[in-house]
Amino acid sequence: MGGIVIKNELMCSGCGLCVRACQQVHGKKKMKYTEKPVFCRQCSDAPCLRACRVGAVKIINKIPVIDPERCVGCRLCLEACPEGCIIFEDLMADKCILCLDADVLIPACIEACPSSLLRVEIKKHH
């Protein structure tokens, strides 16, 4: 699949509007933010899926999705994630799923970026 990328990281002001939009759409944030947003790469080989010992990570529409009913909060998915983008709240893992679970046409963070710096990168398989 691919994930959300910042077109030009030097241009990102770190305003945090992308995170606020995410939180507004989902009722909680599903992305990490340090000085700038950290986005899930939606890995096709999904290290988080391989690391999960309870089957809480599934692939839906080519996107790794964490099932909160199965997650036991062990953090193995976070340790396996090359981007370190999995969120833990109340001992439950969560992550960006490109707003697959929301009633939006494009991911909320992309819509909210005042500088139009965010885009979904589609990975091509050879």
JSON list of C-alpha atoms in Angstrom, two decimals:
[
{"chain": "A", "resi": 1, "resn": "MET", "atom": "CA", "xyz": [0.00, 0.00, 0.00]},
{"chain": "A", "resi": 2, "resn": "GLY", "atom": "CA", "xyz": [1.93, 3.01, 1.26]},
{"chain": "A", "resi": 3, "resn": "GLY", "atom": "CA", "xyz": [1.46, 5.61, 3.91]},
{"chain": "A", "resi": 4, "resn": "ILE", "atom": "CA", "xyz": [1.18, 9.30, 4.46]},
{"chain": "A", "resi": 5, "resn": "VAL", "atom": "CA", "xyz": [4.36, 11.21, 3.79]},
{"chain": "A", "resi": 6, "resn": "ILE", "atom": "CA", "xyz": [5.44, 14.80, 4.23]},
{"chain": "A", "resi": 7, "resn": "LYS", "atom": "CA", "xyz": [6.32, 16.11, 0.76]},
{"chain": "A", "resi": 8, "resn": "ASN", "atom": "CA", "xyz": [9.01, 18.43, 2.14]},
{"chain": "A", "resi": 9, "resn": "GLU", "atom": "CA", "xyz": [9.91, 17.95, 5.80]},
{"chain": "A", "resi": 10, "resn": "LEU", "atom": "CA", "xyz": [11.83, 21.23, 5.90]},
{"chain": "A", "resi": 11, "resn": "MET", "atom": "CA", "xyz": [8.61, 23.08, 5.08]},
{"chain": "A", "resi": 12, "resn": "CYS", "atom": "CA", "xyz": [6.62, 21.43, 7.92]},
{"chain": "A", "resi": 13, "resn": "SER", "atom": "CA", "xyz": [6.16, 24.03, 10.66]},
{"chain": "A", "resi": 14, "resn": "GLY", "atom": "CA", "xyz": [5.21, 21.45, 13.27]},
{"chain": "A", "resi": 15, "resn": "CYS", "atom": "CA", "xyz": [1.87, 23.22, 13.86]},
{"chain": "A", "resi": 16, "resn": "GLY", "atom": "CA", "xyz": [0.16, 19.98, 14.93]},
{"chain": "A", "resi": 17, "resn": "LEU", "atom": "CA", "xyz": [-3.07, 20.64, 13.03]},
{"chain": "A", "resi": 18, "resn": "CYS", "atom": "CA", "xyz": [-2.77, 17.19, 11.43]},
{"chain": "A", "resi": 19, "resn": "VAL", "atom": "CA", "xyz": [-2.77, 15.55, 14.86]},
{"chain": "A", "resi": 20, "resn": "ARG", "atom": "CA", "xyz": [-5.72, 17.61, 16.04]},
{"chain": "A", "resi": 21, "resn": "ALA", "atom": "CA", "xyz": [-7.70, 16.68, 12.92]},
{"chain": "A", "resi": 22, "resn": "CYS", "atom": "CA", "xyz": [-6.89, 13.01, 13.50]},
{"chain": "A", "resi": 23, "resn": "GLN", "atom": "CA", "xyz": [-8.05, 13.26, 17.10]},
{"chain": "A", "resi": 24, "resn": "GLN", "atom": "CA", "xyz": [-11.24, 15.07, 16.10]},
{"chain": "A", "resi": 25, "resn": "VAL", "atom": "CA", "xyz": [-12.19, 12.47, 13.46]},
{"chain": "A", "resi": 26, "resn": "HIS", "atom": "CA", "xyz": [-11.35, 9.41, 15.57]},
{"chain": "A", "resi": 27, "resn": "GLY", "atom": "CA", "xyz": [-12.02, 10.67, 19.11]},
{"chain": "A", "resi": 28, "resn": "LYS", "atom": "CA", "xyz": [-8.36, 9.96, 19.89]},
{"chain": "A", "resi": 29, "resn": "LYS", "atom": "CA", "xyz": [-5.10, 10.42, 18.11]},
{"chain": "A", "resi": 30, "resn": "LYS", "atom": "CA", "xyz": [-3.95, 7.57, 15.91]},
{"chain": "A", "resi": 31, "resn": "MET", "atom": "CA", "xyz": [-0.59, 9.06, 14.99]},
{"chain": "A", "resi": 32, "resn": "LYS", "atom": "CA", "xyz": [2.59, 9.99, 16.82]},
{"chain": "A", "resi": 33, "resn": "TYR", "atom": "CA", "xyz": [3.88, 13.50, 17.00]},
{"chain": "A", "resi": 34, "resn": "THR", "atom": "CA", "xyz": [7.23, 14.68, 18.27]},
{"chain": "A", "resi": 35, "resn": "GLU", "atom": "CA", "xyz": [8.32, 17.96, 16.71]},
{"chain": "A", "resi": 36, "resn": "LYS", "atom": "CA", "xyz": [6.62, 16.83, 13.51]},
{"chain": "A", "resi": 37, "resn": "PRO", "atom": "CA", "xyz": [4.11, 14.07, 12.72]},
{"chain": "A", "resi": 38, "resn": "VAL", "atom": "CA", "xyz": [5.30, 10.47, 12.44]},
{"chain": "A", "resi": 39, "resn": "PHE", "atom": "CA", "xyz": [3.19, 8.46, 10.03]},
{"chain": "A", "resi": 40, "resn": "CYS", "atom": "CA", "xyz": [2.66, 4.73, 9.68]},
{"chain": "A", "resi": 41, "resn": "ARG", "atom": "CA", "xyz": [4.17, 3.49, 6.40]},
{"chain": "A", "resi": 42, "resn": "GLN", "atom": "CA", "xyz": [1.42, 0.84, 6.06]},
{"chain": "A", "resi": 43, "resn": "CYS", "atom": "CA", "xyz": [4.15, -1.74, 5.43]},
{"chain": "A", "resi": 44, "resn": "SER", "atom": "CA", "xyz": [3.24, -4.46, 2.96]},
{"chain": "A", "resi": 45, "resn": "ASP", "atom": "CA", "xyz": [5.30, -6.95, 5.01]},
{"chain": "A", "resi": 46, "resn": "ALA", "atom": "CA", "xyz": [3.84, -5.50, 8.27]},
{"chain": "A", "resi": 47, "resn": "PRO", "atom": "CA", "xyz": [6.42, -6.19, 11.02]},
{"chain": "A", "resi": 48, "resn": "CYS", "atom": "CA", "xyz": [3.68, -5.30, 13.54]},
{"chain": "A", "resi": 49, "resn": "LEU", "atom": "CA", "xyz": [1.54, -8.16, 12.23]},
{"chain": "A", "resi": 50, "resn": "ARG", "atom": "CA", "xyz": [4.41, -10.64, 12.43]},
{"chain": "A", "resi": 51, "resn": "ALA", "atom": "CA", "xyz": [5.29, -9.51, 15.97]},
{"chain": "A", "resi": 52, "resn": "CYS", "atom": "CA", "xyz": [1.78, -9.78, 17.37]},
{"chain": "A", "resi": 53, "resn": "ARG", "atom": "CA", "xyz": [1.42, -13.08, 19.22]},
{"chain": "A", "resi": 54, "resn": "VAL", "atom": "CA", "xyz": [-2.34, -12.82, 19.77]},
{"chain": "A", "resi": 55, "resn": "GLY", "atom": "CA", "xyz": [-3.47, -12.11, 16.21]},
{"chain": "A", "resi": 56, "resn": "ALA", "atom": "CA", "xyz": [-4.60, -8.56, 16.95]},
{"chain": "A", "resi": 57, "resn": "VAL", "atom": "CA", "xyz": [-3.11, -7.16, 13.74]},
{"chain": "A", "resi": 58, "resn": "LYS", "atom": "CA", "xyz": [-4.94, -7.98, 10.52]},
{"chain": "A", "resi": 59, "resn": "ILE", "atom": "CA", "xyz": [-4.54, -6.76, 6.96]},
{"chain": "A", "resi": 60, "resn": "ILE", "atom": "CA", "xyz": [-7.69, -5.02, 5.70]},
{"chain": "A", "resi": 61, "resn": "ASN", "atom": "CA", "xyz": [-7.62, -3.38, 2.26]},
{"chain": "A", "resi": 62, "resn": "LYS", "atom": "CA", "xyz": [-3.79, -3.75, 2.27]},
{"chain": "A", "resi": 63, "resn": "ILE", "atom": "CA", "xyz": [-3.55, -1.80, 5.55]},
{"chain": "A", "resi": 64, "resn": "PRO", "atom": "CA", "xyz": [-2.41, -3.29, 8.88]},
{"chain": "A", "resi": 65, "resn": "VAL", "atom": "CA", "xyz": [-5.27, -2.74, 11.36]},
{"chain": "A", "resi": 66, "resn": "ILE", "atom": "CA", "xyz": [-5.14, -3.44, 15.10]},
{"chain": "A", "resi": 67, "resn": "ASP", "atom": "CA", "xyz": [-8.20, -5.14, 16.57]},
{"chain": "A", "resi": 68, "resn": "PRO", "atom": "CA", "xyz": [-8.79, -3.60, 20.02]},
{"chain": "A", "resi": 69, "resn": "GLU", "atom": "CA", "xyz": [-10.79, -6.66, 21.07]},
{"chain": "A", "resi": 70, "resn": "ARG", "atom": "CA", "xyz": [-7.72, -8.88, 20.68]},
{"chain": "A", "resi": 71, "resn": "CYS", "atom": "CA", "xyz": [-4.91, -6.49, 21.72]},
{"chain": "A", "resi": 72, "resn": "VAL", "atom": "CA", "xyz": [-3.38, -7.33, 25.10]},
{"chain": "A", "resi": 73, "resn": "GLY", "atom": "CA", "xyz": [-1.06, -4.29, 25.24]},
{"chain": "A", "resi": 74, "resn": "CYS", "atom": "CA", "xyz": [2.20, -6.24, 25.13]},
{"chain": "A", "resi": 75, "resn": "ARG", "atom": "CA", "xyz": [3.90, -3.61, 22.91]},
{"chain": "A", "resi": 76, "resn": "LEU", "atom": "CA", "xyz": [5.59, -6.17, 20.67]},
{"chain": "A", "resi": 77, "resn": "CYS", "atom": "CA", "xyz": [4.07, -4.44, 17.64]},
{"chain": "A", "resi": 78, "resn": "LEU", "atom": "CA", "xyz": [5.64, -1.13, 18.68]},
{"chain": "A", "resi": 79, "resn": "GLU", "atom": "CA", "xyz": [9.04, -2.77, 19.13]},
{"chain": "A", "resi": 80, "resn": "ALA", "atom": "CA", "xyz": [8.75, -4.30, 15.65]},
{"chain": "A", "resi": 81, "resn": "CYS", "atom": "CA", "xyz": [7.59, -1.10, 13.94]},
{"chain": "A", "resi": 82, "resn": "PRO", "atom": "CA", "xyz": [10.44, 0.49, 11.94]},
{"chain": "A", "resi": 83, "resn": "GLU", "atom": "CA", "xyz": [8.82, 3.94, 12.29]},
{"chain": "A", "resi": 84, "resn": "GLY", "atom": "CA", "xyz": [7.83, 3.58, 15.95]},
{"chain": "A", "resi": 85, "resn": "CYS", "atom": "CA", "xyz": [4.41, 4.92, 15.04]},
{"chain": "A", "resi": 86, "resn": "ILE", "atom": "CA", "xyz": [2.10, 2.71, 17.07]},
{"chain": "A", "resi": 87, "resn": "ILE", "atom": "CA", "xyz": [0.19, 4.58, 19.78]},
{"chain": "A", "resi": 88, "resn": "PHE", "atom": "CA", "xyz": [-0.50, 3.10, 23.23]},
{"chain": "A", "resi": 89, "resn": "GLU", "atom": "CA", "xyz": [-3.35, 4.44, 25.28]},
{"chain": "A", "resi": 90, "resn": "ASP", "atom": "CA", "xyz": [-4.92, 2.60, 28.22]},
{"chain": "A", "resi": 91, "resn": "LEU", "atom": "CA", "xyz": [-2.68, -0.40, 27.40]},
{"chain": "A", "resi": 92, "resn": "MET", "atom": "CA", "xyz": [-4.18, -0.71, 23.92]},
{"chain": "A", "resi": 93, "resn": "ALA", "atom": "CA", "xyz": [-2.29, -0.40, 20.66]},
{"chain": "A", "resi": 94, "resn": "ASP", "atom": "CA", "xyz": [-3.60, 1.73, 17.83]},
{"chain": "A", "resi": 95, "resn": "LYS", "atom": "CA", "xyz": [-2.24, 3.22, 14.63]},
{"chain": "A", "resi": 96, "resn": "CYS", "atom": "CA", "xyz": [-3.13, 5.20, 11.56]},
{"chain": "A", "resi": 97, "resn": "ILE", "atom": "CA", "xyz": [-5.23, 3.30, 9.06]},
{"chain": "A", "resi": 98, "resn": "LEU", "atom": "CA", "xyz": [-5.58, 6.14, 6.56]},
{"chain": "A", "resi": 99, "resn": "CYS", "atom": "CA", "xyz": [-9.02, 7.04, 8.00]},
{"chain": "A", "resi": 100, "resn": "LEU", "atom": "CA", "xyz": [-10.44, 3.75, 6.71]},
{"chain": "A", "resi": 101, "resn": "ASP", "atom": "CA", "xyz": [-12.75, 3.80, 9.73]},
{"chain": "A", "resi": 102, "resn": "ALA", "atom": "CA", "xyz": [-13.99, 7.37, 9.22]},
{"chain": "A", "resi": 103, "resn": "ASP", "atom": "CA", "xyz": [-16.54, 8.94, 6.94]},
{"chain": "A", "resi": 104, "resn": "VAL", "atom": "CA", "xyz": [-14.02, 11.07, 5.00]},
{"chain": "A", "resi": 105, "resn": "LEU", "atom": "CA", "xyz": [-12.87, 11.08, 1.40]},
{"chain": "A", "resi": 106, "resn": "ILE", "atom": "CA", "xyz": [-9.22, 11.73, 2.21]},
{"chain": "A", "resi": 107, "resn": "PRO", "atom": "CA", "xyz": [-7.36, 11.24, 5.50]},
{"chain": "A", "resi": 108, "resn": "ALA", "atom": "CA", "xyz": [-8.15, 14.01, 8.00]},
{"chain": "A", "resi": 109, "resn": "CYS", "atom": "CA", "xyz": [-4.50, 14.94, 8.52]},
{"chain": "A", "resi": 110, "resn": "ILE", "atom": "CA", "xyz": [-4.02, 15.62, 4.79]},
{"chain": "A", "resi": 111, "resn": "GLU", "atom": "CA", "xyz": [-7.12, 17.80, 4.72]},
{"chain": "A", "resi": 112, "resn": "ALA", "atom": "CA", "xyz": [-5.97, 19.74, 7.80]},
{"chain": "A", "resi": 113, "resn": "CYS", "atom": "CA", "xyz": [-2.42, 20.58, 6.70]},
{"chain": "A", "resi": 114, "resn": "PRO", "atom": "CA", "xyz": [-2.41, 24.35, 6.04]},
{"chain": "A", "resi": 115, "resn": "SER", "atom": "CA", "xyz": [0.65, 24.04, 3.78]},
{"chain": "A", "resi": 116, "resn": "SER", "atom": "CA", "xyz": [-0.66, 21.05, 1.77]},
{"chain": "A", "resi": 117, "resn": "LEU", "atom": "CA", "xyz": [2.49, 19.11, 2.62]},
{"chain": "A", "resi": 118, "resn": "LEU", "atom": "CA", "xyz": [0.91, 15.70, 3.23]},
{"chain": "A", "resi": 119, "resn": "ARG", "atom": "CA", "xyz": [0.07, 13.06, 0.65]},
{"chain": "A", "resi": 120, "resn": "VAL", "atom": "CA", "xyz": [-0.57, 9.34, 0.48]},
{"chain": "A", "resi": 121, "resn": "GLU", "atom": "CA", "xyz": [2.35, 7.54, -1.09]},
{"chain": "A", "resi": 122, "resn": "ILE", "atom": "CA", "xyz": [1.34, 4.48, -3.06]},
{"chain": "A", "resi": 123, "resn": "LYS", "atom": "CA", "xyz": [3.99, 1.78, -3.21]},
{"chain": "A", "resi": 124, "resn": "LYS", "atom": "CA", "xyz": [4.23, -0.13, -6.42]},
{"chain": "A", "resi": 125, "resn": "HIS", "atom": "CA", "xyz": [4.92, -3.87, -6.26]},
{"chain": "A", "resi": 126, "resn": "HIS", "atom": "CA", "xyz": [7.31, -5.35, -8.80]}
]
